[in-house]
Tab-separated table of C-alpha atoms in Angstrom:
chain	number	residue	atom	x	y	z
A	1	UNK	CA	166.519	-82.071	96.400
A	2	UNK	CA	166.100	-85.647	94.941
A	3	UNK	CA	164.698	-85.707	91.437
A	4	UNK	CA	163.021	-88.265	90.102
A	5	UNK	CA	163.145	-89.276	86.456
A	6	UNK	CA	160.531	-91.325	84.597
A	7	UNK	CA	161.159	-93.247	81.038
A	8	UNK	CA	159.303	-93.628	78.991
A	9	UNK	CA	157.601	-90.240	78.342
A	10	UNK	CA	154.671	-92.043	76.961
A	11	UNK	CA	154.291	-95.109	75.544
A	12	UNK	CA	151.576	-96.944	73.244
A	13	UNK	CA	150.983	-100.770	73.504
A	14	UNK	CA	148.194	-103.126	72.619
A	15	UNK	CA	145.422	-104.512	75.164
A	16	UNK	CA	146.807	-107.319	76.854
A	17	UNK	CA	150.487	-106.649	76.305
A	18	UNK	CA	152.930	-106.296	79.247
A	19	UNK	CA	153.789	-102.692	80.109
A	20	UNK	CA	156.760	-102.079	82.339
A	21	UNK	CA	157.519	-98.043	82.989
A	22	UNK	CA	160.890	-97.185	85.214
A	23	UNK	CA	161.167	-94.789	87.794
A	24	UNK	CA	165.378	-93.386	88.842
A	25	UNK	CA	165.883	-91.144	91.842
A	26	UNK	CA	168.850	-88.957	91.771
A	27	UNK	CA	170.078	-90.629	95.185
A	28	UNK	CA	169.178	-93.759	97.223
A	29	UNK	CA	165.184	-93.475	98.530
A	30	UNK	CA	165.331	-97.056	99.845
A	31	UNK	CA	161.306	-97.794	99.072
A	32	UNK	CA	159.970	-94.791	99.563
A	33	UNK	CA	158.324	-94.903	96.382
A	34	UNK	CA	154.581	-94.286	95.808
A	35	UNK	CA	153.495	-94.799	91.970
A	36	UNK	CA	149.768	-92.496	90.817
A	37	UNK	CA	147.626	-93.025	87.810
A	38	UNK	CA	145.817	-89.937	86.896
A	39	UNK	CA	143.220	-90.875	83.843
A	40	UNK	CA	142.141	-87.384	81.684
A	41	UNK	CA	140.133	-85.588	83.519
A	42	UNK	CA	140.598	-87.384	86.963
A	43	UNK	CA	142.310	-86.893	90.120
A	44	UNK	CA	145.471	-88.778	90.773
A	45	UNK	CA	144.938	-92.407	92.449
A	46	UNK	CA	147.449	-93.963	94.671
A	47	UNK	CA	148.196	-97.648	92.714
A	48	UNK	CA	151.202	-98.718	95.287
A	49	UNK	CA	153.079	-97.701	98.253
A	50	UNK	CA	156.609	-98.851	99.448
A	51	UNK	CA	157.764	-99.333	96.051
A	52	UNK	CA	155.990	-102.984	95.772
A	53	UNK	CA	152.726	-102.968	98.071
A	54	UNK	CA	149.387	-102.315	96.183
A	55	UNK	CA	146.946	-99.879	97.727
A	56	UNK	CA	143.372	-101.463	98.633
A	57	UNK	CA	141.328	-102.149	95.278
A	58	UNK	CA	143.673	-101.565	93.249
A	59	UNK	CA	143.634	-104.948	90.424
A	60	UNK	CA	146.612	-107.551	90.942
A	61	UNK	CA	147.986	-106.732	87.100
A	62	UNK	CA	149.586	-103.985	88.708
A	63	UNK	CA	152.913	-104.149	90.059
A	64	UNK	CA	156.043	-102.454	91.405
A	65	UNK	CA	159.371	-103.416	92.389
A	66	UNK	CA	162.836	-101.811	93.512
A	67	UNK	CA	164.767	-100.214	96.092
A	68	UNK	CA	167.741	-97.627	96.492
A	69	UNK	CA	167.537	-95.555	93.150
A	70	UNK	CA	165.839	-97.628	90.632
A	71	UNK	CA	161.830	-98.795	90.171
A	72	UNK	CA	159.589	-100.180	88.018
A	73	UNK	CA	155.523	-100.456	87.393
A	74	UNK	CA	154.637	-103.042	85.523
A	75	UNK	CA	150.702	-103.571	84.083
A	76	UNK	CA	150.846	-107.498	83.092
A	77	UNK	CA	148.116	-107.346	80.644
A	78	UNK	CA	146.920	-103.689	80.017
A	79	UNK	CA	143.175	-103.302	79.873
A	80	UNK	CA	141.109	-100.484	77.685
A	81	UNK	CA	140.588	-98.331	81.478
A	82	UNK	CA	144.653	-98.470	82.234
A	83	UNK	CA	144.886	-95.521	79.699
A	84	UNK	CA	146.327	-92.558	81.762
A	85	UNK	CA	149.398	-91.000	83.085
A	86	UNK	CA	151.347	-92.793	85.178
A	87	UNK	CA	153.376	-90.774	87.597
A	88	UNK	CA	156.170	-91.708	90.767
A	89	UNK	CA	156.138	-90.122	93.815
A	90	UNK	CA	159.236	-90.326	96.211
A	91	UNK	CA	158.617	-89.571	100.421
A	92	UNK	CA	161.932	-90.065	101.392
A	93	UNK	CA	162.595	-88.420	104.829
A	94	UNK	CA	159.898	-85.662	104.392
A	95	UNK	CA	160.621	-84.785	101.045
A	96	UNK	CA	158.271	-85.113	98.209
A	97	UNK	CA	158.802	-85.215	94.455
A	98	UNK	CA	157.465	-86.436	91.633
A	99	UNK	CA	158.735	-87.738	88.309
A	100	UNK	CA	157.487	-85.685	85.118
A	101	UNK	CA	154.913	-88.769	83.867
A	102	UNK	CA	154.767	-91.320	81.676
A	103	UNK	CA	151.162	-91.625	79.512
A	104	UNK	CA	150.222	-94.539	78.605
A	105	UNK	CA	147.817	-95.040	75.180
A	106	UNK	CA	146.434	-97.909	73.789
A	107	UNK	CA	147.885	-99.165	70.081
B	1	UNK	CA	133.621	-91.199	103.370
B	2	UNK	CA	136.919	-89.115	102.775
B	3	UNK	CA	135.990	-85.521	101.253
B	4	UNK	CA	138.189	-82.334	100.488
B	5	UNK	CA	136.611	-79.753	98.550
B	6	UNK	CA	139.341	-76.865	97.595
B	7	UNK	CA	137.745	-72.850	96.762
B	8	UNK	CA	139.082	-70.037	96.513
B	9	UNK	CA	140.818	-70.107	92.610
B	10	UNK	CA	139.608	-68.276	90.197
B	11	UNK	CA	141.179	-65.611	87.500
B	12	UNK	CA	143.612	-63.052	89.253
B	13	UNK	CA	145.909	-60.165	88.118
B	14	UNK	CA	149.715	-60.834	88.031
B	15	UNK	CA	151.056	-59.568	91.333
B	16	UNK	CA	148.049	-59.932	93.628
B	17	UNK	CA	147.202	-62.627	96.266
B	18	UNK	CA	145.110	-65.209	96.706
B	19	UNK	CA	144.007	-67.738	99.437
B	20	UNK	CA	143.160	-71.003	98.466
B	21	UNK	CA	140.919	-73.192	101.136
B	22	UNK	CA	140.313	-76.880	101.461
B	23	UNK	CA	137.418	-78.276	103.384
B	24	UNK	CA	138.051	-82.006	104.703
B	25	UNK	CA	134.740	-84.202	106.141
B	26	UNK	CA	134.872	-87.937	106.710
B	27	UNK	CA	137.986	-88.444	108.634
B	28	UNK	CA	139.510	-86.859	111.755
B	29	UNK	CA	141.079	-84.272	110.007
B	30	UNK	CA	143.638	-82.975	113.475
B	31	UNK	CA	145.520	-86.675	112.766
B	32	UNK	CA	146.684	-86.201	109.150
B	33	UNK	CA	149.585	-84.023	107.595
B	34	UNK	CA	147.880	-82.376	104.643
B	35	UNK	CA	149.780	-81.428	101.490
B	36	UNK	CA	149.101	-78.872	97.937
B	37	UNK	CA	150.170	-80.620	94.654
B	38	UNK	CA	149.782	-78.234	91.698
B	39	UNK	CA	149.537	-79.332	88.244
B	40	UNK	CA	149.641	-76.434	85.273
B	41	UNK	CA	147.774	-76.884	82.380
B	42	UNK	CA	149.016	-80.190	80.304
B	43	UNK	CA	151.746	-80.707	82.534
B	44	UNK	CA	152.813	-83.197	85.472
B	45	UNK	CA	152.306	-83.422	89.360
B	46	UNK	CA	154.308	-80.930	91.481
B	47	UNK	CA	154.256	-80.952	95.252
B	48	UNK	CA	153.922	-77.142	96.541
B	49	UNK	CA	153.884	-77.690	100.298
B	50	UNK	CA	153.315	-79.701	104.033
B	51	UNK	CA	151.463	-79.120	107.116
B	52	UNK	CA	151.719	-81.694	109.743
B	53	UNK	CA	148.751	-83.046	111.884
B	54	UNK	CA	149.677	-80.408	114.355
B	55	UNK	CA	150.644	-77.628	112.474
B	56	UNK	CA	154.481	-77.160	113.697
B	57	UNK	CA	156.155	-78.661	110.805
B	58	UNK	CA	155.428	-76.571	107.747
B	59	UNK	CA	157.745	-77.516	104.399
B	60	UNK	CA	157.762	-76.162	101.225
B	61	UNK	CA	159.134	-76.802	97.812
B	62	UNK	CA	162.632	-75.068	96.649
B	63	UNK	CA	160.528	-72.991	93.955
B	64	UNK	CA	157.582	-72.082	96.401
B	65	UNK	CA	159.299	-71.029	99.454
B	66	UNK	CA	158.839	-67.313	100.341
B	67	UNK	CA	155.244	-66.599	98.509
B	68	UNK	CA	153.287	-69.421	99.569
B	69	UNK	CA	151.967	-69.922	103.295
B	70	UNK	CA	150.258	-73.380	104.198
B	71	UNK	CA	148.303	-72.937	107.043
B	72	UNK	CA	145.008	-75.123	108.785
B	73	UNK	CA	142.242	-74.098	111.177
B	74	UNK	CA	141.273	-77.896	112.478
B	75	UNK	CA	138.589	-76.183	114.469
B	76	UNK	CA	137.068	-76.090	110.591
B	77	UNK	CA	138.595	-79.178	109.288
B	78	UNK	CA	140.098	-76.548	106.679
B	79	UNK	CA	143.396	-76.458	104.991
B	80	UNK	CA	144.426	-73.328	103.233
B	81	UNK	CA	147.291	-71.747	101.070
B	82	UNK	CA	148.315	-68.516	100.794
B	83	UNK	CA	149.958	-67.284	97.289
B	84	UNK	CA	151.600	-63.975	97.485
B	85	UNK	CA	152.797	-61.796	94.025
B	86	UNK	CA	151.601	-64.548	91.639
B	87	UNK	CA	152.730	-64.944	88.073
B	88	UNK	CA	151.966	-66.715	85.308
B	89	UNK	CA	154.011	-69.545	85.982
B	90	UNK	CA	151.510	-70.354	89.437
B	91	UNK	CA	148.694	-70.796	86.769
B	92	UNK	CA	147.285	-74.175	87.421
B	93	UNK	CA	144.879	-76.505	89.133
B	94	UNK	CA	145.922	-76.738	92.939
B	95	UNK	CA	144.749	-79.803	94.790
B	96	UNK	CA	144.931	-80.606	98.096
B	97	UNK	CA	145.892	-83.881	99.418
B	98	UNK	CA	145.447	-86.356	102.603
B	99	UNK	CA	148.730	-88.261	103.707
B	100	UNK	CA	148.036	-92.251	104.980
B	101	UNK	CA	150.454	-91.148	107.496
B	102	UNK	CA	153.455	-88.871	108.121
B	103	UNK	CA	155.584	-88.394	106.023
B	104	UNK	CA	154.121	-91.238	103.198
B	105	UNK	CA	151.932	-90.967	100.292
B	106	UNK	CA	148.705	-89.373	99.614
B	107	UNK	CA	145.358	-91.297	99.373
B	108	UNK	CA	143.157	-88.934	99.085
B	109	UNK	CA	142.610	-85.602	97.034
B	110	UNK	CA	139.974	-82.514	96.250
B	111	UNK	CA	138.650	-82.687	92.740
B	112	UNK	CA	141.259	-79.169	92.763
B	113	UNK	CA	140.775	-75.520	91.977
B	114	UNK	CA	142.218	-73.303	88.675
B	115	UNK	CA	144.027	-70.644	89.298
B	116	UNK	CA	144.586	-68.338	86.444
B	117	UNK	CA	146.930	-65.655	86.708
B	118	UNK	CA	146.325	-63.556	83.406
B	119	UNK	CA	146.066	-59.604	82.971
């Protein structure tokens, strides 16, 4: 099975400061990488699809990037309603996993 | 618009059964594969199992396979899930989720039902 491994675990940054959480899979997933935000209380929300392509509505301060093992999300300038936990998702050839989360707080 | 409404949790003894259903409305609900994610209380995201839009490719995670059954009736638009001998560890909030395609991410899900496994 591939594993995927999130860092930070959480993280705590002031509004308008650049956020950047990394996503590994244990083996090469091309971009096969979906990235969720699930706010407390709330149902998960895809952000982004194929590592780097942001689903519909979701605002342009969020951003992914990478292929083969390693990925990033980036917020540019997190906003007051970007508080939640963050999580990967990896769909490589039928197979499904998630990383463990990373929650994000404001400072 | 897109809809799935999951039933069917509720507080059950360790070692019983229990079916958990998922009623989809506002998309053709024969041309999706439709997945379970279960989250236990505080923790993260796991993916529990896979139906495809047809029903012949069923997949399952490593930890689930043997007492859960996915299973859909698209003559109800209803996804269900089958749990067999639960124990504690299966307590949590089990969603249900559309995929955007085969095989690819999941853009919609239920609001999710608890199950509690507690004597």
């Amino acid at each position: 099975d591939i594993q995927m491994t999130q860092s930070p675990s959480s993280l705590s940054a002031s509004v308008g400061d650049r956020v950047t959480i990394t996503c590994r899979a244990s083996q090469g997933i091309s971009n096969y990488l979906a990235w969720y935000q699930q706010k407390p209380g709330k149902v998960p929300k895809l952000l982004m699809y194929a590592a780097s392509t942001l689903q519909s509505g979701v605002p342009p301060r969020f951003s992914g990037s990478g292929s083969g093992t390693d990925f990033t999300l980036t917020i540019t300038s997190l906003q007051p309603e970007d508080v939640a936990t963050y999580y990967c998702q990896t769909y490589h050839i039928a197979t499904w996993t998630f990383g463990q989360g990373t929650k994000v707080e404001i400072k | 618009q897109v809809q799935l409404v999951e039933s069917g949790g509720g507080v059950v003894q360790p070692g019983r059964s229990l079916r958990l259903s998922c009623a989809a409305s506002g998309f053709s609900f024969s041309n999706y594969g439709m997945h379970w994610v279960r989250q236990a209380p505080g923790k993260g995201l796991e993916w529990v199992a896979v139906i495809s839009n047809d029903g012949r490719i069923k997949k399952y995670a490593d930890s689930m396979r043997g007492r859960f059954t996915i299973s859909r009736d698209d003559s109800k638009n209803t996804l269900y899930l089958q749990i067999n001998s639960l124990g504690a560890e299966d307590t949590a909030v089990y969603y249900c989720a559309k995929e955007t395609d085969w095989a690819k991410p999941f853009d919609y899900w239920g609001q999710g039902t608890l199950v509690t496994v507690s004597s």
